[in-house]
Structures are given as structure tokens and as C-alpha cells.
Amino acid sequence: MRVTTNTAVAERRVRSAPAPATGDRKGKRGRPTQWAALGFLTPLAAYLAIFYAYPLVRNIDLSVHDYNARAFVLGNAKFVGFDNYAAIFSSPAFGPAVRNTVVFTFGSIAAQYLIGLVLAVFFRNNFRLSGVLRALFLVPWLLPLIVSGSTWSWMLNSDNGIVNSVLRAFGIGEINWLTSPDWALTSVLVANIWLGIPFNLVILYSGLQNIPGDLYEAAALDGANAWQQFRRVTVPMLRPVSAITLLLGLVYTLKVVDVIWIMTTGGPGNVSTTLAVWSYREAFGTGQPDFSPAAAIGNLLIVIALVFGFLYLHLQRRQERS
Amino acid sequence: MTRQRAWWKTALGIVLAALMLFPVYWMVNVSLTKTENMRADPPHWYPKDPTLQGYANVFSDQFPALGTSLFVGLGCVVLTLVISAPAGFALAKLRVRGKGTLNFVLLVAQMIPSVVMAIGFYAIYVRLGWLNTVWGLVVADSTIAVPFGVLVFTTFMSGIAGELLQAAKIDGAGTWRTFTSIVLPISRNAILTVSLFAFLWAWSDFIFASTLDRNGDMVPVTLGIYRYIGNNTTEWNSIMATAAVASVPAAILLIVAQRYVAGGVTAGAVKD
């Protein structure tokens, strides 16, 4: 999972005066500034056009043509309109892919959020080593996914994996984590939850930092115990941050390919294939690339991400206003 | 009383961190295990009779891949900074029409699944002959960091006092001069944050590497590990040693730039 988006990275640093961001020289000589601004923005505009817009346009183009591997190189594919989309919706892989995407996405963000929240509340206590330990929690998030994915694969390995070995010690029989249809999705889910905890921890922790301490003092004076303080102060005050954490998690988890691909390649069969993995497999995962359906699935994913993206923007605006 | 409680919390914190970091420990443990002990049942909990054979294999097999990754990571940092720092300055300090639209485009750009970008890039690179080139990979990887970079720079540079820029102007500095000799030096923290993330994302990228550079002479280490797993199911010590070595940049960056990491993670999701 990746972190991105705007704002307050380091507003705290370097702020000699609370100067308004723009409009310093409104009215006077607006024209040269306008040209300068254009100059400074041109590289970005060109970059976005060439490296974002163009690949996306190519994707749409791919999704409405019938590109096989040969047509792909020659560029003479037949126009088929929405046939690729129709084929996807009627494919037997569609239902399972949607179900797996829903389970994987919601399962991941729910668990990451809950664990992240518990840890954030725990680390809010200032105890010895709390800073160092909190920094250590970031490690899984910084590791390359291939590293985490292969480590989890080895830990979950059915014969010699440490997980099964521990389970055996408790008298639980061997589980074929990665190769059994009943467990493959759970396995990638567990690995992905582990990967997402740092992100949730850090964001929720900084959300907690912004809750004024006197609210807790007041609650304590009114005789609220720790649980009541959590329920009546922390949870409501943290709501905006929580909403954004969950939404970002959702958008990022929707597009996860690497972890699943590395651990199970979406299998066995289709049991751990999400929409993103399905798209990757159609395009790059088999010997015979099928770019057109892959692009169609990808575009479907964009639409889903956009819906949640707009929701995110809406929430953020509402938060800014309040 | 409070002292005791605090110790109890430290102990719990250590246990939780140990649980969380267990996979990392296990990676290191396996990387030091001898091949013949790999199938031990139950597995050894610590490197019993450790060997550095795995690491020796890394340096004979994966050394070029590590170099490629380093190159791709640094290339990605440079490209990201060159594109995003001036744009951030313009959005923060110069009057720009359509600023809202641009910010919106940047936000949307971050929501596009990388598999979609990979398909698009593949289609373009096939024609341009850029497949399996390191440059092609640098460009593709930079798409992860550029929108993030612009937003970080915009936010940071908005905080620079207008008077400072005004003063430069009075002293006769043009916009470019102001940018290079005042704004950029002040923005050191933002530059570090963006570089850190651009490097780490490019270093860890798997999707672009596995689609755009899968048959090249120079593949990054993520793909090196992936191939290793495919070809080599017996030598998990070598695989885990490669994984451990590939994690070194992350470890170093975490130690050196811890506060930028936290700053970067928080970037965006939380407003104060």
C-alpha cells in the first residue's frame, strides 16, 4: 500500500510569518507572473499529458478493440465497441473476482484500521522506548513488497513453514495455506493486513495527537473511565481522520496486485484473484497476453476507485469547512 | 506506582513490536540457515550453525540487479524533483489559473491502479522500443512519486513567508533566481521527504519491473528475487538473503530519515 495525497507535510517547519499563500502582488504586474507560472508548470503539464493521459487513452483504446498479441505490435486491431466489457461481465471469473475484491479490500481495511487504532491508542501513552518502538512498526511498510511477500510465502509454506509448525505444537493439523482453495485468500489477506498496519498506525496516531488533552481531563473529572473516554472522546473526535484513513485504504487496497501475485498468483484456480490481479494476469500473467480484456477490467477498476475518490474529496471539503 | 505502570507498558510495547517484526526476523533467520537445515522439522528458531552462503550467492548472482535498482531509484528521484519542485512553487506562490483543477488531476492520478498504467505503458513502449530499458522503467516508476511530490512541495512552499520573496524581488531577483537561490534551499525538508519516497517506491516497485523490464539485460532486484523464487525453490536461504539485502535501503532510510518518513505517511490524510 502506498501513501500519497496532499497537504500538511511540514507546515510546522519554516514559517517565519503566517503569510497568505498567494496574492502577494495582486493587481500589480500580473502578467509577467502569469508567464513565469506557466513556465514553472509546463514540465508538469507535459509530464501529465505524456505519462498519465496518454497511457490512459491507450487503455481505453485497447479496451474497445480486439488486440491480440500480433495486432498489438502491428496496431491493426478490430474495433469491437463494448464487447470486451460484455465479455468480462459474463465471464465465469467475474463473480469470484468481485467477491474476492470485496472480501480482500474490506477485510484488509477493517483489520488494519482496528489494529492500527488499538496500537495508536496504546502508543499515545508516553512510556519508555515508545518512540523507538513506534518507529519499528513502520518497517513492514518500508520493505519492498517482494520481500514481504516471499517471506510470508515461506512462513506459510505447508511442510516446513513456521506457522504450521507452531500450529502443530498446539495440536492443529497442517494447513495448506497457499495451495488450498479454502485458505489462499485468507493467507494473502493476513499478509496484506500486516503490510497496512503501519500506515493506519501513523495516521491515526497523528490524529490522536490533535485531540486536545483537556477534553480527556474534563471527561476524567466527570468520572469517565478509560473505556468511556475512548467511546465518548476519542472515537467521535477521530471520526474525520478515520473516514479519510479508511477511504485511502480502500482506494489503495483495490489496486493491490503485487502481494497476491507473489504469494499465490491469484490461485489456486481463481480463489484469490481480485479484479486487479485478474487484469494483471490477462495482460502479463500468461504466455498469451490478452490486453483488451485486461484494459477493460483496469478501466472498471478506475471507475470504482474514482467513485471512492470523489467520496474522499467530498469528505475532505466538508472537513475543511468545519 | 506510575513507574511500574510505565515499565509494564514498555514490556507490552516490546512484545507487540516483536510480534509485528517477526516476519522480518524470520527472513534474516532463514537467510543464515544452511540448505540442509532448511527442511528441519520443527524449524530452528534461531540461526543454529549459521552460514553466510546465502549472502555469498546474493553477491555473485544479484549484484548487477542491486546496481540497476540503485540507478532506477536515483533516476526516479531526479526526475521527480525536476518535475515537481517547480510545479509546487508555481502552485504555491505564483498566480495560476486552474489551480483547483490541477490539484484534482493530481489526486485522481494517484488513484489509478498501477496495473492499468502498466498496460498503457506497455502498449506505448512496444512501439517506441523502450521495453526492457532502464530509462523506460525510471519514467514509469516516477509516475508513482510525481503527483505526491507536487502536493508535498505545494504545501511546504505555501508556508514560506511572502515577504522573503518580495525582498528578493526588490533586490532584483527574477522568478527563476528567487526559486533557485531562496525557495529551494529553504525547502530542504520537502526535498528530502519527496526524495525519500521517490527512491523507496522505485526501489520496491514490482509491477512495472515485472511488466516493462522482464526480459532486459538489466533487471531491478525486485524482479531478481521473483525470478530466484521461480527458478530456485530449494535455496530459500539465498532468496531470503537477497530479500534482506534488498531491505537495507529501507532500513537505512528509516534510521536516517525517520521523521521524514512519519511526515510523509501523514502527508495528506490528516489536516491540522
PDB file of C-alpha atoms in Angstrom, chain B residues 17 23 46 54 59 64 79 94 99 103 113 139 141 151 164 215 244 254 256-257 265 271-272:
ATOM      1  CA  ALA B  17       6.832  -4.867  18.204  1.00  0.00           C
ATOM      2  CA  PRO B  23       8.467 -11.941   9.654  1.00  0.00           C
ATOM      3  CA  TYR B  46      17.428 -19.067  15.640  1.00  0.00           C
ATOM      4  CA  GLY B  54      23.125 -17.190   1.065  1.00  0.00           C
ATOM      5  CA  PHE B  59      26.713 -11.023  -4.275  1.00  0.00           C
ATOM      6  CA  PRO B  64      24.061  -6.207 -11.021  1.00  0.00           C
ATOM      7  CA  LEU B  79      13.047  13.118 -12.468  1.00  0.00           C
ATOM      8  CA  LEU B  94       2.578  32.241  -8.348  1.00  0.00           C
ATOM      9  CA  LYS B  99      -5.110  25.503  -9.740  1.00  0.00           C
ATOM     10  CA  ASN B 103      -4.877  19.599  -7.777  1.00  0.00           C
ATOM     11  CA  PRO B 113      -4.236   1.319 -10.400  1.00  0.00           C
ATOM     12  CA  VAL B 139       9.913   7.042 -16.264  1.00  0.00           C
ATOM     13  CA  ASP B 141       8.277   4.369 -11.688  1.00  0.00           C
ATOM     14  CA  LEU B 151       1.408  18.114  -3.490  1.00  0.00           C
ATOM     15  CA  LEU B 164      11.012  36.812   1.723  1.00  0.00           C
ATOM     16  CA  ASN B 215      13.435  -9.615 -20.346  1.00  0.00           C
ATOM     17  CA  ALA B 244      17.406  -8.982   3.396  1.00  0.00           C
ATOM     18  CA  LEU B 254      14.239   4.552   8.364  1.00  0.00           C
ATOM     19  CA  VAL B 256      18.459   8.326   8.945  1.00  0.00           C
ATOM     20  CA  ALA B 257      15.208   9.958   7.948  1.00  0.00           C
ATOM     21  CA  VAL B 265       2.938   8.953   5.779  1.00  0.00           C
ATOM     22  CA  LYS B 271      -5.012  18.181   8.292  1.00  0.00           C
ATOM     23  CA  ASP B 272      -4.400  20.253  11.329  1.00  0.00           C
TER      24      ASP B 272
END
